[in-house]
Amino acid sequence: MHKGFVLWFTGLSGAGKSTLSEHLIRIFRERGYRVELLDGDEVRTNLSKGLGFSKEDRDTNIRRIGWVARLLARNGVIAITAAISPYKSVRNECRAMAAENCVPFVEVFANASLEAVIERDVKGLYKKALAGEIPQFTGVSDPYEPPDNPEIEVRTDRDSVETSANQILAFLADKGLIGAP
């Protein structure tokens, strides 16, 4: 049995948060860990339906993700979040919420340059945002506040998914949150 914790990914759209999360989930499940993913797009569809993209709505969405992640983690599940979560203050609220229940909170900054995420934009969202077709798009017409002191920073614009995942796994093992590989 393992202790639950929150593995909180943050980064621009297209930075690799979901890709890395899905890769780690496979590894955790192979090791017999209980793990759940709270993906930003899925949460917006199922838990935060009806919310828009104003700062207030984004904050509400992220708080909901934080609340569910804390609930899962305090019940022994590795709760992985993969949402842009653009504002430091709300990420810090989620960290504090976890701390109230003695739940470890590990912030992972999926760092990729704007140029890199525009280049790998499979959904065409950056093209639309840059053309003014999508208002309030994080990193283009709405701010993204990178974390000041994330527990882990992975350079997803330079390193492979495997390299980034191995950095995360090594950190988690070093902190005693998972067993050594």
PDB file of C-alpha atoms in Angstrom:
ATOM      1  CA  MET A   1       0.000   0.000   0.000  1.00  0.00           C
ATOM      2  CA  HIS A   2       1.193   3.523  -0.662  1.00  0.00           C
ATOM      3  CA  LYS A   3       0.301   6.911   0.708  1.00  0.00           C
ATOM      4  CA  GLY A   4      -1.825   9.192  -1.425  1.00  0.00           C
ATOM      5  CA  PHE A   5      -0.504  12.462  -2.735  1.00  0.00           C
ATOM      6  CA  VAL A   6      -1.361  15.126  -5.296  1.00  0.00           C
ATOM      7  CA  LEU A   7       0.812  15.345  -8.393  1.00  0.00           C
ATOM      8  CA  TRP A   8      -0.197  18.748  -9.787  1.00  0.00           C
ATOM      9  CA  PHE A   9       0.845  19.473 -13.364  1.00  0.00           C
ATOM     10  CA  THR A  10       0.753  23.059 -14.582  1.00  0.00           C
ATOM     11  CA  GLY A  11       1.850  24.561 -17.879  1.00  0.00           C
ATOM     12  CA  LEU A  12       0.592  26.042 -21.112  1.00  0.00           C
ATOM     13  CA  SER A  13      -1.891  24.260 -23.345  1.00  0.00           C
ATOM     14  CA  GLY A  14       0.115  21.752 -25.367  1.00  0.00           C
ATOM     15  CA  ALA A  15       3.031  21.631 -22.922  1.00  0.00           C
ATOM     16  CA  GLY A  16       2.598  17.890 -22.384  1.00  0.00           C
ATOM     17  CA  LYS A  17       0.709  17.729 -19.084  1.00  0.00           C
ATOM     18  CA  SER A  18      -1.800  15.105 -20.246  1.00  0.00           C
ATOM     19  CA  THR A  19       0.786  13.121 -22.199  1.00  0.00           C
ATOM     20  CA  LEU A  20       3.100  12.918 -19.183  1.00  0.00           C
ATOM     21  CA  SER A  21       0.206  12.154 -16.840  1.00  0.00           C
ATOM     22  CA  GLU A  22      -1.013   9.267 -18.986  1.00  0.00           C
ATOM     23  CA  HIS A  23       2.540   7.895 -19.216  1.00  0.00           C
ATOM     24  CA  LEU A  24       2.930   8.024 -15.428  1.00  0.00           C
ATOM     25  CA  ILE A  25      -0.479   6.442 -14.862  1.00  0.00           C
ATOM     26  CA  ARG A  26       0.594   3.391 -16.884  1.00  0.00           C
ATOM     27  CA  ILE A  27       3.746   3.095 -14.787  1.00  0.00           C
ATOM     28  CA  PHE A  28       1.902   3.542 -11.482  1.00  0.00           C
ATOM     29  CA  ARG A  29      -0.755   0.974 -12.412  1.00  0.00           C
ATOM     30  CA  GLU A  30       1.914  -1.529 -13.480  1.00  0.00           C
ATOM     31  CA  ARG A  31       3.388  -1.120  -9.986  1.00  0.00           C
ATOM     32  CA  GLY A  32      -0.007  -1.689  -8.380  1.00  0.00           C
ATOM     33  CA  TYR A  33      -0.578   1.877  -7.209  1.00  0.00           C
ATOM     34  CA  ARG A  34      -4.058   3.356  -6.973  1.00  0.00           C
ATOM     35  CA  VAL A  35      -4.078   6.391  -9.250  1.00  0.00           C
ATOM     36  CA  GLU A  36      -6.622   8.719 -10.839  1.00  0.00           C
ATOM     37  CA  LEU A  37      -6.237  11.475 -13.413  1.00  0.00           C
ATOM     38  CA  LEU A  38      -8.147  14.737 -13.220  1.00  0.00           C
ATOM     39  CA  ASP A  39      -7.608  16.013 -16.760  1.00  0.00           C
ATOM     40  CA  GLY A  40      -8.530  19.638 -17.382  1.00  0.00           C
ATOM     41  CA  ASP A  41     -10.648  18.961 -20.472  1.00  0.00           C
ATOM     42  CA  GLU A  42     -12.528  16.068 -18.832  1.00  0.00           C
ATOM     43  CA  VAL A  43     -13.173  18.008 -15.626  1.00  0.00           C
ATOM     44  CA  ARG A  44     -14.554  20.949 -17.626  1.00  0.00           C
ATOM     45  CA  THR A  45     -16.940  18.566 -19.390  1.00  0.00           C
ATOM     46  CA  ASN A  46     -18.094  16.612 -16.333  1.00  0.00           C
ATOM     47  CA  LEU A  47     -17.495  18.600 -13.145  1.00  0.00           C
ATOM     48  CA  SER A  48     -17.371  22.202 -14.302  1.00  0.00           C
ATOM     49  CA  LYS A  49     -19.859  22.204 -17.158  1.00  0.00           C
ATOM     50  CA  GLY A  50     -21.250  25.669 -17.735  1.00  0.00           C
ATOM     51  CA  LEU A  51     -18.161  27.529 -16.566  1.00  0.00           C
ATOM     52  CA  GLY A  52     -16.580  29.920 -19.013  1.00  0.00           C
ATOM     53  CA  PHE A  53     -13.037  31.203 -19.224  1.00  0.00           C
ATOM     54  CA  SER A  54     -13.240  34.344 -17.099  1.00  0.00           C
ATOM     55  CA  LYS A  55     -10.703  34.512 -14.288  1.00  0.00           C
ATOM     56  CA  GLU A  56     -13.476  33.762 -11.774  1.00  0.00           C
ATOM     57  CA  ASP A  57     -14.640  30.683 -13.706  1.00  0.00           C
ATOM     58  CA  ARG A  58     -11.092  29.422 -14.210  1.00  0.00           C
ATOM     59  CA  ASP A  59     -10.425  29.825 -10.488  1.00  0.00           C
ATOM     60  CA  THR A  60     -13.630  27.929  -9.633  1.00  0.00           C
ATOM     61  CA  ASN A  61     -12.644  25.115 -11.999  1.00  0.00           C
ATOM     62  CA  ILE A  62      -9.160  24.805 -10.478  1.00  0.00           C
ATOM     63  CA  ARG A  63     -10.522  24.896  -6.922  1.00  0.00           C
ATOM     64  CA  ARG A  64     -12.866  22.023  -7.819  1.00  0.00           C
ATOM     65  CA  ILE A  65      -9.963  20.038  -9.227  1.00  0.00           C
ATOM     66  CA  GLY A  66      -7.963  20.761  -6.063  1.00  0.00           C
ATOM     67  CA  TRP A  67     -10.815  19.674  -3.811  1.00  0.00           C
ATOM     68  CA  VAL A  68     -11.321  16.367  -5.634  1.00  0.00           C
ATOM     69  CA  ALA A  69      -7.563  15.727  -5.803  1.00  0.00           C
ATOM     70  CA  ARG A  70      -7.221  16.302  -2.056  1.00  0.00           C
ATOM     71  CA  LEU A  71     -10.171  14.006  -1.367  1.00  0.00           C
ATOM     72  CA  LEU A  72      -8.682  11.211  -3.476  1.00  0.00           C
ATOM     73  CA  ALA A  73      -5.185  11.630  -2.025  1.00  0.00           C
ATOM     74  CA  ARG A  74      -6.303  11.601   1.601  1.00  0.00           C
ATOM     75  CA  ASN A  75      -7.930   8.249   0.788  1.00  0.00           C
ATOM     76  CA  GLY A  76      -4.682   6.715  -0.447  1.00  0.00           C
ATOM     77  CA  VAL A  77      -4.917   7.500  -4.158  1.00  0.00           C
ATOM     78  CA  ILE A  78      -2.255   9.195  -6.251  1.00  0.00           C
ATOM     79  CA  ALA A  79      -4.271  12.098  -7.666  1.00  0.00           C
ATOM     80  CA  ILE A  80      -2.734  13.490 -10.832  1.00  0.00           C
ATOM     81  CA  THR A  81      -4.061  16.778 -12.140  1.00  0.00           C
ATOM     82  CA  ALA A  82      -3.407  17.936 -15.680  1.00  0.00           C
ATOM     83  CA  ALA A  83      -4.960  21.358 -16.104  1.00  0.00           C
ATOM     84  CA  ILE A  84      -3.347  24.595 -17.204  1.00  0.00           C
ATOM     85  CA  SER A  85      -4.109  26.185 -13.801  1.00  0.00           C
ATOM     86  CA  PRO A  86      -2.742  29.533 -14.940  1.00  0.00           C
ATOM     87  CA  TYR A  87      -2.849  31.522 -11.696  1.00  0.00           C
ATOM     88  CA  LYS A  88      -0.345  31.074  -8.858  1.00  0.00           C
ATOM     89  CA  SER A  89      -2.751  32.186  -6.148  1.00  0.00           C
ATOM     90  CA  VAL A  90      -5.283  29.444  -6.894  1.00  0.00           C
ATOM     91  CA  ARG A  91      -2.584  26.774  -7.243  1.00  0.00           C
ATOM     92  CA  ASN A  92      -1.344  27.895  -3.826  1.00  0.00           C
ATOM     93  CA  GLU A  93      -4.889  27.621  -2.433  1.00  0.00           C
ATOM     94  CA  CYS A  94      -5.009  24.023  -3.663  1.00  0.00           C
ATOM     95  CA  ARG A  95      -1.617  23.345  -2.066  1.00  0.00           C
ATOM     96  CA  ALA A  96      -2.894  24.786   1.238  1.00  0.00           C
ATOM     97  CA  MET A  97      -6.094  22.730   1.014  1.00  0.00           C
ATOM     98  CA  ALA A  98      -3.991  19.567   0.647  1.00  0.00           C
ATOM     99  CA  ALA A  99      -1.731  20.605   3.533  1.00  0.00           C
ATOM    100  CA  GLU A 100      -4.755  20.985   5.828  1.00  0.00           C
ATOM    101  CA  ASN A 101      -5.217  17.213   5.490  1.00  0.00           C
ATOM    102  CA  CYS A 102      -1.461  16.439   5.597  1.00  0.00           C
ATOM    103  CA  VAL A 103      -1.624  15.447   1.929  1.00  0.00           C
ATOM    104  CA  PRO A 104       1.679  15.838   0.068  1.00  0.00           C
ATOM    105  CA  PHE A 105       1.359  18.238  -2.873  1.00  0.00           C
ATOM    106  CA  VAL A 106       3.941  17.993  -5.641  1.00  0.00           C
ATOM    107  CA  GLU A 107       3.791  20.750  -8.237  1.00  0.00           C
ATOM    108  CA  VAL A 108       5.236  19.821 -11.642  1.00  0.00           C
ATOM    109  CA  PHE A 109       5.875  22.643 -14.072  1.00  0.00           C
ATOM    110  CA  ALA A 110       5.636  21.289 -17.626  1.00  0.00           C
ATOM    111  CA  ASN A 111       7.764  24.046 -19.093  1.00  0.00           C
ATOM    112  CA  ALA A 112       7.635  24.556 -22.836  1.00  0.00           C
ATOM    113  CA  SER A 113       8.191  27.766 -24.723  1.00  0.00           C
ATOM    114  CA  LEU A 114       5.257  29.466 -26.408  1.00  0.00           C
ATOM    115  CA  GLU A 115       6.973  28.818 -29.754  1.00  0.00           C
ATOM    116  CA  ALA A 116       7.142  25.067 -29.018  1.00  0.00           C
ATOM    117  CA  VAL A 117       3.496  24.740 -27.983  1.00  0.00           C
ATOM    118  CA  ILE A 118       2.367  26.735 -31.020  1.00  0.00           C
ATOM    119  CA  GLU A 119       4.421  24.420 -33.241  1.00  0.00           C
ATOM    120  CA  ARG A 120       2.923  21.244 -31.719  1.00  0.00           C
ATOM    121  CA  ASP A 121      -0.638  22.644 -31.524  1.00  0.00           C
ATOM    122  CA  VAL A 122      -2.644  19.616 -32.663  1.00  0.00           C
ATOM    123  CA  LYS A 123      -6.022  21.271 -31.953  1.00  0.00           C
ATOM    124  CA  GLY A 124      -5.243  24.485 -33.844  1.00  0.00           C
ATOM    125  CA  LEU A 125      -6.152  26.569 -30.780  1.00  0.00           C
ATOM    126  CA  TYR A 126      -3.091  28.828 -30.803  1.00  0.00           C
ATOM    127  CA  LYS A 127      -3.646  29.689 -34.467  1.00  0.00           C
ATOM    128  CA  LYS A 128      -7.217  30.704 -33.659  1.00  0.00           C
ATOM    129  CA  ALA A 129      -6.179  32.600 -30.519  1.00  0.00           C
ATOM    130  CA  LEU A 130      -3.434  34.488 -32.354  1.00  0.00           C
ATOM    131  CA  ALA A 131      -5.991  35.427 -35.018  1.00  0.00           C
ATOM    132  CA  GLY A 132      -8.270  36.807 -32.285  1.00  0.00           C
ATOM    133  CA  GLU A 133     -10.874  34.061 -32.742  1.00  0.00           C
ATOM    134  CA  ILE A 134     -10.531  32.730 -29.187  1.00  0.00           C
ATOM    135  CA  PRO A 135     -10.689  35.387 -26.470  1.00  0.00           C
ATOM    136  CA  GLN A 136      -9.040  34.853 -23.077  1.00  0.00           C
ATOM    137  CA  PHE A 137      -6.637  32.175 -24.315  1.00  0.00           C
ATOM    138  CA  THR A 138      -3.922  31.411 -21.785  1.00  0.00           C
ATOM    139  CA  GLY A 139      -0.472  32.417 -22.943  1.00  0.00           C
ATOM    140  CA  VAL A 140      -1.786  34.567 -25.794  1.00  0.00           C
ATOM    141  CA  SER A 141      -4.506  36.969 -24.633  1.00  0.00           C
ATOM    142  CA  ASP A 142      -4.748  35.803 -21.012  1.00  0.00           C
ATOM    143  CA  PRO A 143      -1.827  35.444 -18.585  1.00  0.00           C
ATOM    144  CA  TYR A 144      -0.054  32.282 -17.489  1.00  0.00           C
ATOM    145  CA  GLU A 145       1.837  32.662 -14.220  1.00  0.00           C
ATOM    146  CA  PRO A 146       4.610  30.075 -14.037  1.00  0.00           C
ATOM    147  CA  PRO A 147       5.305  28.687 -10.576  1.00  0.00           C
ATOM    148  CA  ASP A 148       8.098  30.332  -8.593  1.00  0.00           C
ATOM    149  CA  ASN A 149       9.275  27.181  -6.828  1.00  0.00           C
ATOM    150  CA  PRO A 150       7.761  24.014  -8.259  1.00  0.00           C
ATOM    151  CA  GLU A 151       8.972  20.790  -6.717  1.00  0.00           C
ATOM    152  CA  ILE A 152       9.820  19.608 -10.239  1.00  0.00           C
ATOM    153  CA  GLU A 153      10.344  21.426 -13.517  1.00  0.00           C
ATOM    154  CA  VAL A 154      10.495  19.355 -16.679  1.00  0.00           C
ATOM    155  CA  ARG A 155      11.468  20.889 -20.013  1.00  0.00           C
ATOM    156  CA  THR A 156       8.926  19.260 -22.269  1.00  0.00           C
ATOM    157  CA  ASP A 157      10.096  21.286 -25.261  1.00  0.00           C
ATOM    158  CA  ARG A 158      13.580  19.723 -25.049  1.00  0.00           C
ATOM    159  CA  ASP A 159      13.258  16.374 -23.272  1.00  0.00           C
ATOM    160  CA  SER A 160      11.390  13.213 -24.202  1.00  0.00           C
ATOM    161  CA  VAL A 161       8.315  12.009 -22.318  1.00  0.00           C
ATOM    162  CA  GLU A 162      10.439   9.189 -20.860  1.00  0.00           C
ATOM    163  CA  THR A 163      13.164  11.565 -19.653  1.00  0.00           C
ATOM    164  CA  SER A 164      10.625  13.896 -18.035  1.00  0.00           C
ATOM    165  CA  ALA A 165       8.727  10.978 -16.458  1.00  0.00           C
ATOM    166  CA  ASN A 166      11.963   9.536 -15.068  1.00  0.00           C
ATOM    167  CA  GLN A 167      12.799  12.891 -13.451  1.00  0.00           C
ATOM    168  CA  ILE A 168       9.381  12.907 -11.776  1.00  0.00           C
ATOM    169  CA  LEU A 169       9.626   9.268 -10.659  1.00  0.00           C
ATOM    170  CA  ALA A 170      13.105   9.851  -9.212  1.00  0.00           C
ATOM    171  CA  PHE A 171      11.864  12.852  -7.236  1.00  0.00           C
ATOM    172  CA  LEU A 172       8.836  10.941  -5.905  1.00  0.00           C
ATOM    173  CA  ALA A 173      11.011   7.981  -4.886  1.00  0.00           C
ATOM    174  CA  ASP A 174      13.544  10.308  -3.237  1.00  0.00           C
ATOM    175  CA  LYS A 175      10.724  11.869  -1.172  1.00  0.00           C
ATOM    176  CA  GLY A 176       9.428   8.408  -0.181  1.00  0.00           C
ATOM    177  CA  LEU A 177       6.101   8.895  -1.964  1.00  0.00           C
ATOM    178  CA  ILE A 178       6.636   5.850  -4.176  1.00  0.00           C
ATOM    179  CA  GLY A 179       8.990   2.898  -4.052  1.00  0.00           C
ATOM    180  CA  ALA A 180      12.285   2.986  -5.879  1.00  0.00           C
ATOM    181  CA  PRO A 181      12.077   1.874  -9.520  1.00  0.00           C
TER     182      PRO A 181
END
